[in-house]
Coordinates of C-alpha atoms and ligand atoms in Angstrom, one line a residue:
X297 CA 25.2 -4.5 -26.0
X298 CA 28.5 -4.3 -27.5
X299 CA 31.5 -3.0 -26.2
X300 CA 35.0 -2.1 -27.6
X301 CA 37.7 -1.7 -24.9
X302 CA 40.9 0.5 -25.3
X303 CA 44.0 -0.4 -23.0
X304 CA 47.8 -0.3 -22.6
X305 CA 49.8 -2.3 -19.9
X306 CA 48.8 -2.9 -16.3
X307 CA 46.1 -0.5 -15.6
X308 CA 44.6 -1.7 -18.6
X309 CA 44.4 -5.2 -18.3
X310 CA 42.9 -4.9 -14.9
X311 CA 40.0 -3.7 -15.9
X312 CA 40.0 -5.8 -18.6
X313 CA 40.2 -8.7 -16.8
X314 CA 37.2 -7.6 -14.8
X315 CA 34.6 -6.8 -17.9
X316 CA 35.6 -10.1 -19.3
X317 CA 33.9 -11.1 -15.9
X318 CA 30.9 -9.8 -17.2
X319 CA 31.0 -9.5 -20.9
X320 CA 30.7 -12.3 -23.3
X321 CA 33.1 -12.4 -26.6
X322 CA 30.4 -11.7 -28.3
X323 CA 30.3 -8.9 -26.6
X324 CA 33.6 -7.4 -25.7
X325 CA 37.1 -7.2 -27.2
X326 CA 39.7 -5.2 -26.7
X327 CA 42.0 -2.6 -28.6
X328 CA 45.5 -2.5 -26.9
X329 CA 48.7 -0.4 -27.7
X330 CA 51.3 -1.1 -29.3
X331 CA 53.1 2.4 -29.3
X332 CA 55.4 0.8 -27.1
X333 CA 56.6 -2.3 -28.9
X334 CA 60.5 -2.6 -29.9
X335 CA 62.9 -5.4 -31.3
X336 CA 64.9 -6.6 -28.1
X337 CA 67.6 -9.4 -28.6
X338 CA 65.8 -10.1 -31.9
X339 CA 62.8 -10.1 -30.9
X340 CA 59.5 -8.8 -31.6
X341 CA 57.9 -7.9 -27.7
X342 CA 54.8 -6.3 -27.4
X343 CA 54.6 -5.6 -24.0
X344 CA 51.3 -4.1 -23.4
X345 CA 49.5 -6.9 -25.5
X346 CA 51.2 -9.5 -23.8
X347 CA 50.0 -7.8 -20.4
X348 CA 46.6 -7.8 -21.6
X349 CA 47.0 -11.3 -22.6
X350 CA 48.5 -12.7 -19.6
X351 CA 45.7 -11.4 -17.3
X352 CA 42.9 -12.5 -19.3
X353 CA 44.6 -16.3 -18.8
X354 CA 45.1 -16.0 -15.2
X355 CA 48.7 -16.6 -16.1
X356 CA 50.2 -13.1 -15.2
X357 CA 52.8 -12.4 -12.6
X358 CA 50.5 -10.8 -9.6
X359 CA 53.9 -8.3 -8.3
X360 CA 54.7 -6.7 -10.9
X361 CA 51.5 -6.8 -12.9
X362 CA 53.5 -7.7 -16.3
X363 CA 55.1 -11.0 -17.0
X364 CA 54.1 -14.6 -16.2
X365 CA 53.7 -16.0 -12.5
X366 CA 56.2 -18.1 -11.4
X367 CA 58.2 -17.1 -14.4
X368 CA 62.1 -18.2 -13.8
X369 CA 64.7 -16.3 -15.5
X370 CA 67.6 -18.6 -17.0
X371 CA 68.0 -16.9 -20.0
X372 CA 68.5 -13.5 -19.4
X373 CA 70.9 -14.2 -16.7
X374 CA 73.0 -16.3 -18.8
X375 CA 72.4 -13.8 -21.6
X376 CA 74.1 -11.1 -18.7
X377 CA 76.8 -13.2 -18.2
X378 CA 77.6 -13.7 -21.9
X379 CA 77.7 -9.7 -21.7
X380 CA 74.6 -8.9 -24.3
X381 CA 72.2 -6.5 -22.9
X382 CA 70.1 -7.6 -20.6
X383 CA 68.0 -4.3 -19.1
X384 CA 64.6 -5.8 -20.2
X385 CA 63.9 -8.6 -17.6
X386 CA 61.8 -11.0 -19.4
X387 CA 61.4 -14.6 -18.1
X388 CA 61.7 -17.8 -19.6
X389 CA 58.5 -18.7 -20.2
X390 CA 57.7 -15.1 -21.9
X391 CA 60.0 -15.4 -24.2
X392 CA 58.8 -18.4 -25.6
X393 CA 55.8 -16.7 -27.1
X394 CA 58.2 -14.4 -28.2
X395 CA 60.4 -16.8 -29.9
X396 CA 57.0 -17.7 -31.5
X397 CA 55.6 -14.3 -32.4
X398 CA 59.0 -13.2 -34.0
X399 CA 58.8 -16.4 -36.5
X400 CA 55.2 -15.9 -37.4
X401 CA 56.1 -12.6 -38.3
X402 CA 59.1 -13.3 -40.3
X403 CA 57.0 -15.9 -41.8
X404 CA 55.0 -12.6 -43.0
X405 CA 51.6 -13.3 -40.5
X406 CA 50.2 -10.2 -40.0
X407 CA 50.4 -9.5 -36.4
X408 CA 46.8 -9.3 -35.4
X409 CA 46.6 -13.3 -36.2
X410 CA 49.3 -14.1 -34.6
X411 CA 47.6 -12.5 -31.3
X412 CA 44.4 -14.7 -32.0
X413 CA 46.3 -17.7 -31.8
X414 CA 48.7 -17.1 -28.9
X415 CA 45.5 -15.8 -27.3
X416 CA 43.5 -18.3 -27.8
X417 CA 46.4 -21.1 -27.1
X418 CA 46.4 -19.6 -23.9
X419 CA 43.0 -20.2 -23.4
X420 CA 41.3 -16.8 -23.9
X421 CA 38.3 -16.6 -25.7
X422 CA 37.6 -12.9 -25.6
X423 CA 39.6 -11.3 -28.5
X424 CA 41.9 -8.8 -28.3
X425 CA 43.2 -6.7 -30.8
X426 CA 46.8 -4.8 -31.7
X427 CA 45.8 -1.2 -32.3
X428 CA 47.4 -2.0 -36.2
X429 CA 49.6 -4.5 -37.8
X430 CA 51.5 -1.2 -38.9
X431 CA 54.6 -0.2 -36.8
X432 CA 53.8 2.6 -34.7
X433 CA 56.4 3.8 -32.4
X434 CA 56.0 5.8 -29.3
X435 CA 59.3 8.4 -28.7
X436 CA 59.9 10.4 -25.8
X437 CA 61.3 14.2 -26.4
X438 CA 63.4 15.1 -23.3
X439 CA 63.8 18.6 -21.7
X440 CA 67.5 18.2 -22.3
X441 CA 66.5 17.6 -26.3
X442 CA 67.2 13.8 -26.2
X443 CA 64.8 11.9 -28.3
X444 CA 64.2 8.2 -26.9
X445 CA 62.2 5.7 -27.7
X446 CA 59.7 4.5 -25.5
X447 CA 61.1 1.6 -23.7
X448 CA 64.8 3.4 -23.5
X449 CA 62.6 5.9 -21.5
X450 CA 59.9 3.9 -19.7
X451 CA 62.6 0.8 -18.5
X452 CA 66.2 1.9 -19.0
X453 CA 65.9 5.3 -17.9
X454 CA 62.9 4.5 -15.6
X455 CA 61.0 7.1 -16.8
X456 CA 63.4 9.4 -15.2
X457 CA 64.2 12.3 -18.0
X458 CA 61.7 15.2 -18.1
X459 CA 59.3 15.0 -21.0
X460 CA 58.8 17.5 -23.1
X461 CA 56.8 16.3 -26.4
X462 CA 55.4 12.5 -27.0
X463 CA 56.0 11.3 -30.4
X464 CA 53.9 8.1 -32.3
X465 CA 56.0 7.8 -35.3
X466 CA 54.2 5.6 -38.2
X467 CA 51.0 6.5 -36.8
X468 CA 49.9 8.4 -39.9
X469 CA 50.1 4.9 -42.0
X470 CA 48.4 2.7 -39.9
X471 CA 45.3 1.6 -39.4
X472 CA 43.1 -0.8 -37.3
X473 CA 43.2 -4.3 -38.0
X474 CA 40.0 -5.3 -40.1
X475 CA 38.5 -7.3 -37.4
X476 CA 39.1 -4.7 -34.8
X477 CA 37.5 -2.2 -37.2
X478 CA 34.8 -4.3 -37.7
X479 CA 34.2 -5.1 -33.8
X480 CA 34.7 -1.3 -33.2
X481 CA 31.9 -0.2 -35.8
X482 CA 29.4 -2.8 -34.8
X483 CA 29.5 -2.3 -31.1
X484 CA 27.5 0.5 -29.2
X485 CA 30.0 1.0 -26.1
X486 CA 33.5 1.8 -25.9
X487 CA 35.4 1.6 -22.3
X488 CA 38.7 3.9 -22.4
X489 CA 40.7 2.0 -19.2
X490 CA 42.5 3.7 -16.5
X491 CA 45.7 3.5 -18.6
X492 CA 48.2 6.4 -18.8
X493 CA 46.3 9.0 -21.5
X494 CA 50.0 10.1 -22.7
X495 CA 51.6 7.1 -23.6
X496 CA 49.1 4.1 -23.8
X497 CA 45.8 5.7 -24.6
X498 CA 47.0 8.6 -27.2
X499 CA 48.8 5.9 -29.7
X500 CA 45.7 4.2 -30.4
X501 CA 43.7 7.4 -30.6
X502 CA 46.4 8.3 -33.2
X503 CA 45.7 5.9 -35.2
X504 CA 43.8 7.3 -38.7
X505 CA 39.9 6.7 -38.0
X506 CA 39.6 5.6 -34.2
X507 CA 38.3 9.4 -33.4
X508 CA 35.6 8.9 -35.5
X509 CA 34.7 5.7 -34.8
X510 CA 34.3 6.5 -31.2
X511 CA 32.4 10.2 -32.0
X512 CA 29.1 7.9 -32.8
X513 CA 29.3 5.8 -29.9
X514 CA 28.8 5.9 -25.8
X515 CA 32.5 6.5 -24.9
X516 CA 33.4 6.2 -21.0
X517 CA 36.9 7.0 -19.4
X518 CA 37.8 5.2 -16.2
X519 CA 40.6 7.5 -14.4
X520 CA 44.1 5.9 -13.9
X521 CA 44.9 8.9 -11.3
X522 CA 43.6 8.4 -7.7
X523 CA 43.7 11.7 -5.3
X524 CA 46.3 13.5 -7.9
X525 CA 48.4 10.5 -7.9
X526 CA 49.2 7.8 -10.4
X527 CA 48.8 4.1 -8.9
X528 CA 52.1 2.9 -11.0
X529 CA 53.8 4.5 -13.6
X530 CA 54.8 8.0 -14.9
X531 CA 51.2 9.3 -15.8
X532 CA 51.3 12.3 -13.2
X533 CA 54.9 12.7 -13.7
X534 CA 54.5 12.9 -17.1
X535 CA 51.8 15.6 -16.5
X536 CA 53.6 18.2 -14.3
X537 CA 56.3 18.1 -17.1
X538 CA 53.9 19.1 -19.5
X539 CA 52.9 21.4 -17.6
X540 CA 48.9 20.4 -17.2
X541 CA 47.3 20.4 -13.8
X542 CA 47.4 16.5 -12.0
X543 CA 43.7 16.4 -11.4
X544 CA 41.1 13.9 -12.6
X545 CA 39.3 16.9 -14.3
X546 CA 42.5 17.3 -16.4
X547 CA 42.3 13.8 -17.8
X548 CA 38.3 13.9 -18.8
X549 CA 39.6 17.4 -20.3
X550 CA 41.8 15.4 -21.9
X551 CA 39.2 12.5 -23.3
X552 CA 37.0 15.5 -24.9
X553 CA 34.9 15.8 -26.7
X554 CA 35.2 12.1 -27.1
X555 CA 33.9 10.8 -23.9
X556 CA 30.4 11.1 -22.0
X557 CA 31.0 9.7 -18.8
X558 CA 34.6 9.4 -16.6
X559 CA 35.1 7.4 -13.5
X560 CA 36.2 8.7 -10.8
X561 CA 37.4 7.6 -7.1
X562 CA 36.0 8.8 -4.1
X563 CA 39.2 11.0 -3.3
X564 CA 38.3 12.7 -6.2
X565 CA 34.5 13.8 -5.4
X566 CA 35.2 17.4 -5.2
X567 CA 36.0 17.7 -8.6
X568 CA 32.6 16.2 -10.0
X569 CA 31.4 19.4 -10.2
X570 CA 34.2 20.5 -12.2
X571 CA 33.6 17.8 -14.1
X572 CA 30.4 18.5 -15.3
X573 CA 30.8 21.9 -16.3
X574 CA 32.9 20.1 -19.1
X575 CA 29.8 18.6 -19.9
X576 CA 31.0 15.3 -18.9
X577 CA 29.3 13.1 -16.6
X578 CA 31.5 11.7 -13.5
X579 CA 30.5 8.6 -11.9
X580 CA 32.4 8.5 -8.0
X581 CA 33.2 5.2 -6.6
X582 CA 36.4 3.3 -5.8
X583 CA 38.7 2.6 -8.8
X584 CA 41.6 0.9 -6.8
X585 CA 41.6 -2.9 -8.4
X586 CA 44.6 -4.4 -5.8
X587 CA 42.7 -7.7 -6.9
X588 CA 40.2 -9.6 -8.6
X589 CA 37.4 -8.9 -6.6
X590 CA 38.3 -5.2 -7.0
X591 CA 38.7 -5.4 -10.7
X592 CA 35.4 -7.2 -11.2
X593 CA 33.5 -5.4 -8.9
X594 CA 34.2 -1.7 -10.7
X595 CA 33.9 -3.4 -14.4
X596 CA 30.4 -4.1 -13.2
X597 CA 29.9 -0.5 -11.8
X598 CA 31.7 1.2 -15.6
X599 CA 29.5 -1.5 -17.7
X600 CA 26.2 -0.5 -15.3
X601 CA 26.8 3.6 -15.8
X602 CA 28.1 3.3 -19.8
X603 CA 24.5 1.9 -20.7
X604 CA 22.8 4.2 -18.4
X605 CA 24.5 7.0 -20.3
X606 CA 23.7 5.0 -23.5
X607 CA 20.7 4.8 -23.0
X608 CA 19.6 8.5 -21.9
X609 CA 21.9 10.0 -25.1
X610 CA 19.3 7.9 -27.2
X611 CA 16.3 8.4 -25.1
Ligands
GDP924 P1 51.5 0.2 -18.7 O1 51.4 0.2 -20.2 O2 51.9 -1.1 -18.1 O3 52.2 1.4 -18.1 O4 50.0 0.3 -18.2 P2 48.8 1.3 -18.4 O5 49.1 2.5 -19.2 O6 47.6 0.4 -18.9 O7 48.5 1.6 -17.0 C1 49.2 2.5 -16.2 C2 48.2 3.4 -15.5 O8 47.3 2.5 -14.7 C3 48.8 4.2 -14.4 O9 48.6 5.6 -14.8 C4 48.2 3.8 -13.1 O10 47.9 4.9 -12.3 C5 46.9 3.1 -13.6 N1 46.5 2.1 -12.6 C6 47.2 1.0 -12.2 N2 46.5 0.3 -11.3 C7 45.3 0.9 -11.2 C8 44.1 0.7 -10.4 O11 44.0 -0.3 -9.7 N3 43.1 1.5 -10.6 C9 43.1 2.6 -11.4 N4 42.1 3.4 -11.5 N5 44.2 2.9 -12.1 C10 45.3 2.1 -12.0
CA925 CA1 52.8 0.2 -21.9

């Protein structure tokens, strides 16, 4: 069976990295954000791709979850002493493929090839897809009336301001990729990874046609919030400030009526019942990934309970 895979960043690729485990490419690719891509010291950086990418090669930085491992830093400290900006740290070695992807697309590539190559130059042979080769840019309302976009919020202001509205600005004129779209019609499955719902999940959802793509197909959410807390990242934060309940049932609330199935951690068993009164099936088990093991161990367990679900809605 097929299955199409929706991430952002570092939650994302996790469980990514884990399917791929189990999945052939014939069988799996993935649909990644890029709500949060921006032009920085003229370049084109695609952060939650390249986080995607970097785990599926083995090559990412194991701290921070983002980056390459053993990445060293020459330029952007030199760049800080020059006095140019310098609040995105990006290593040496990562900005080579952005040197690359920034030339390929002023050489008028469409974006989603460019991703197939670097991809595959790093050795990856599951595909993974930009959610369009259409700018769409994710902006952050602020209480105090500030509009910023994403990164200004997410890195500079370390996701400090209160949110008030999330913006994806270009979304109306996108669309997926033709590959993506094709992979996305033919397969049976779709995996929504325990990415933050606000800001990594929603852009791609925005995008013209993905809703009902996924409203014929087995859709299962894997939770990114572990006993009413987010492992890394602004996804509860983000909650409370729009005023919605922290709670695993708000975030399969959140999914419908796309999904069939959420997973859930064990913290969270008392709200299964909750859960299903959405009509949404919860499957309880431990969604922590702090490693490999981890991540491959509960991509077995989400690609075990998506068919089972599959299979009883065609039974
Ligand atoms: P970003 O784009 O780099 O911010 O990454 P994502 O949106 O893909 O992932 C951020 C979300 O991943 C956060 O809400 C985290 O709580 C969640 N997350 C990170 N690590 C884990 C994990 O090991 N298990 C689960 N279930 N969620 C995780
Ligand atoms: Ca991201």
């Amino acid at each position: 069976m097929k299955f199409s895979v929706l991430a952002g960043g570092v939650g994302g690729a996790k469980l990514v990295n884990g399917l791929s485990k189990w999945l052939s490419p014939d069988d799996m690719a993935v649909i990644v954000n890029t709500g949060d891509d921006f032009e920085f010291l003229g370049f084109y950086i695609c952060p939650d791709i390249d986080t995607v990418m970097y785990n599926l090669a083995g090559i990412n930085n194991p701290d921070t979850g983002y980056g390459i491992k053993d990445d060293t830093f020459n330029v952007i400290k030199n760049l800080e002493k020059l006095g140019t900006e310098s609040w995105f740290h990006i290593g040496d070695s990562d900005i080579a493929n952005q040197i690359k992807r920034t030339m390929q697309l002023n050489a008028g590539i469409p974006l989603s090839d460019i991703i197939e190559e670097t991809s595959k130059a790093l050795g990856n042979t599951h595909l993974i897809f930009p959610m369009s080769n259409e700018p769409v840019r994710t902006w952050v309302v602020t209480n105090e009336g500030e509009s910023l976009p994403f990164q200004e919020y997410f890195v500079k202001r370390h996701f400090q301001p209160e949110v008030k509205q999330i913006l994806f600005k270009g979304s109306e004129e996108s669309k997926l990729p033709k590959k993506a779209h094709e992979f996305m019609e033919s397969s049976q499955l779709v995996i929504i990874c325990p990415s933050n719902p606000y800001v990594s999940i929603d852009p791609i959802l925005s995008v013209p046609g993905v809703r009902e793509i996924l409203q014929n197909k087995t859709v299962v959410a894997v939770s990114p919030l572990i006993g009413g807390k987010t492992v890394k990242g602004p996804a509860a934060k983000i909650m409370s400030e729009l005023g919605i309940e922290v709670s695993v049932t708000s975030i399969a609330k959140h999914y419908q009526p796309l999904i069939k199935g959420i997973v859930i951690d064990t913290q969270d068993r008392q709200e299964t019942e909750q859960i299903s009164h959405c009509g949404i099936i919860p499957y309880v088990t431990d969604i922590l990934m702090p490693d490999t093991q981890a991540q491959e161990r509960l991509a077995g367990e989400v690609i075990n309970f998506s068919i089972q679900l599959h299979k009883e809605s065609a039974a």
